[in-house]
Every structure is written in C-alpha cells, then in structure tokens.
Tab-separated table of C-alpha atoms and ligand atoms in Angstrom:
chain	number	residue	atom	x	y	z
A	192	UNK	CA	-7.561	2.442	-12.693
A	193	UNK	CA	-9.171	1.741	-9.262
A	194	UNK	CA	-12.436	-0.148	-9.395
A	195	UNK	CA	-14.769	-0.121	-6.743
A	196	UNK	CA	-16.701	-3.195	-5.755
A	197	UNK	CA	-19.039	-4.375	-3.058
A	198	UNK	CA	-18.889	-8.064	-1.678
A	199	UNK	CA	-21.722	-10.101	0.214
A	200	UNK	CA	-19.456	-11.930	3.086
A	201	UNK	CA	-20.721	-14.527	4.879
A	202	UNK	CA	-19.611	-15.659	8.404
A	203	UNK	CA	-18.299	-12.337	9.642
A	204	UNK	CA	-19.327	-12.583	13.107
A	205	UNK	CA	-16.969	-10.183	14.969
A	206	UNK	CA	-14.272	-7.677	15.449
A	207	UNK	CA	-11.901	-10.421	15.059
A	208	UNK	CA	-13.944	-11.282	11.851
A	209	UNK	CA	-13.444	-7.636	10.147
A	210	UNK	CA	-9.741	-7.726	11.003
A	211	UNK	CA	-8.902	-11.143	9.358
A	212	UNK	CA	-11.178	-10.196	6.422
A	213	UNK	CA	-9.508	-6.600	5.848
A	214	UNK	CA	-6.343	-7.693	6.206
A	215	UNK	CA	-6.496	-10.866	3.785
A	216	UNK	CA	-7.661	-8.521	1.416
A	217	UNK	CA	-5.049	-5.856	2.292
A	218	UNK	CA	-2.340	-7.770	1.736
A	219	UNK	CA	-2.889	-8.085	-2.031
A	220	UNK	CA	-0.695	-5.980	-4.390
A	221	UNK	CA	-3.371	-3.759	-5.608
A	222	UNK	CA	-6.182	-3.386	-2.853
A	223	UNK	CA	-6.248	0.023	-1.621
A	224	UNK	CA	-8.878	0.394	0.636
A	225	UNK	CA	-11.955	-2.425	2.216
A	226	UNK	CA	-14.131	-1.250	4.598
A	227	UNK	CA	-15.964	-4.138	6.236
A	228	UNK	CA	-19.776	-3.864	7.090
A	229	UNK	CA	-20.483	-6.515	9.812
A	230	UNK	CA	-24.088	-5.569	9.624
A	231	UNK	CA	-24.641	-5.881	6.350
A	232	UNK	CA	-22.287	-9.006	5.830
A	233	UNK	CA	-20.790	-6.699	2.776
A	234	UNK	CA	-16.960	-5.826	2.327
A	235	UNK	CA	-16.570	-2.726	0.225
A	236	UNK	CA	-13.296	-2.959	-1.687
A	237	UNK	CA	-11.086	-0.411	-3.998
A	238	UNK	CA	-8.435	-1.772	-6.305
A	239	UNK	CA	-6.501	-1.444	-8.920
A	240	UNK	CA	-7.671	-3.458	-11.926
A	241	UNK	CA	-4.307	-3.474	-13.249
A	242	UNK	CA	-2.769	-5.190	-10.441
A	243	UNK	CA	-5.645	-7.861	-8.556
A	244	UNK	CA	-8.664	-8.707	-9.777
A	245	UNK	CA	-12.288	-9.974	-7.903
A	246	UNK	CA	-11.919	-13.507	-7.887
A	247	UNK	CA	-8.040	-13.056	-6.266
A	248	UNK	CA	-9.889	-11.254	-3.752
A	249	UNK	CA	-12.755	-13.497	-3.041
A	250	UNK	CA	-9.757	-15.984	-2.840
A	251	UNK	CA	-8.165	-14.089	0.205
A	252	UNK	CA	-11.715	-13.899	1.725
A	253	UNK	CA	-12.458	-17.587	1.486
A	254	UNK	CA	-9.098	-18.499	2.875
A	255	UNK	CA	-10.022	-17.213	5.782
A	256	UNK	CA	-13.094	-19.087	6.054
A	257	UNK	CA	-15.697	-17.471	5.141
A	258	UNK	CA	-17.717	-17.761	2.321
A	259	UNK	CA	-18.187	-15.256	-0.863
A	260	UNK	CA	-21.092	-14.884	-2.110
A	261	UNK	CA	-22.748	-12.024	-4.978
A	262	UNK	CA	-21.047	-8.645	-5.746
A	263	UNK	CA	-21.959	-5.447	-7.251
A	264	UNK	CA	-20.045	-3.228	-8.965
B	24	LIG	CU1	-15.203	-13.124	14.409
C-alpha cells in the first residue's frame, strides 16, 4: 500500500540540492514519487510500505548531507 509522508529537510539550498535529494530517495526499491519543496525545506514522499520504510528514507536523505528533521504523515 503506498503511504504518503511529508519530510522537514534541512540544508536544501539549490537546484543541485533537490536533484541529489530526489534522487537518493528515488533510488530506493519502493519510493514512487518525492517532490522536493526548496521553500519550505519539506520533501513530500510516496512509497510503498511493503517495500522501504521512513527511517530507510531519512537514511538516503542524510547521506547526502543534509539533515532530517520532523515528518507528518
Ligand atoms: Cu544545492
């Protein structure tokens, strides 16, 4: 089932910043869709709960250096 959540993203600065931060994400069996909001520091991600889960995702984020912070479902 795909689960919707919103992430507060901190660090996003850029075009460059929305790229690395949508594609870590993308490239996790599971995420189907993350629309990044550089404005709002929020990443809006669908996934499948069956195949990733939030804190693999806040993983990918973080890996790319920037920092995670609250999410809403
Ligand atoms: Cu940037």
């Amino acid at each position: 089932m795909t689960k919707q959540i919103q992430l507060q993203v901190s660090g996003m600065s850029c075009q460059s910043c929305v790229k690395s931060v949508t594609e870590s994400a993308m490239a996790l069996d599971g995420v189907e869709n993350v629309d990044v909001s550089l404005e709002g520091g929020s990443v809006e991600i669908a996934f499948d709960e069956s195949k990733t889960d939030m804190g693999s995702i806040a993983e990918a984020i973080e890996e790319q250096g920037y920092e995670v912070g609250m999410f809403q479902e």
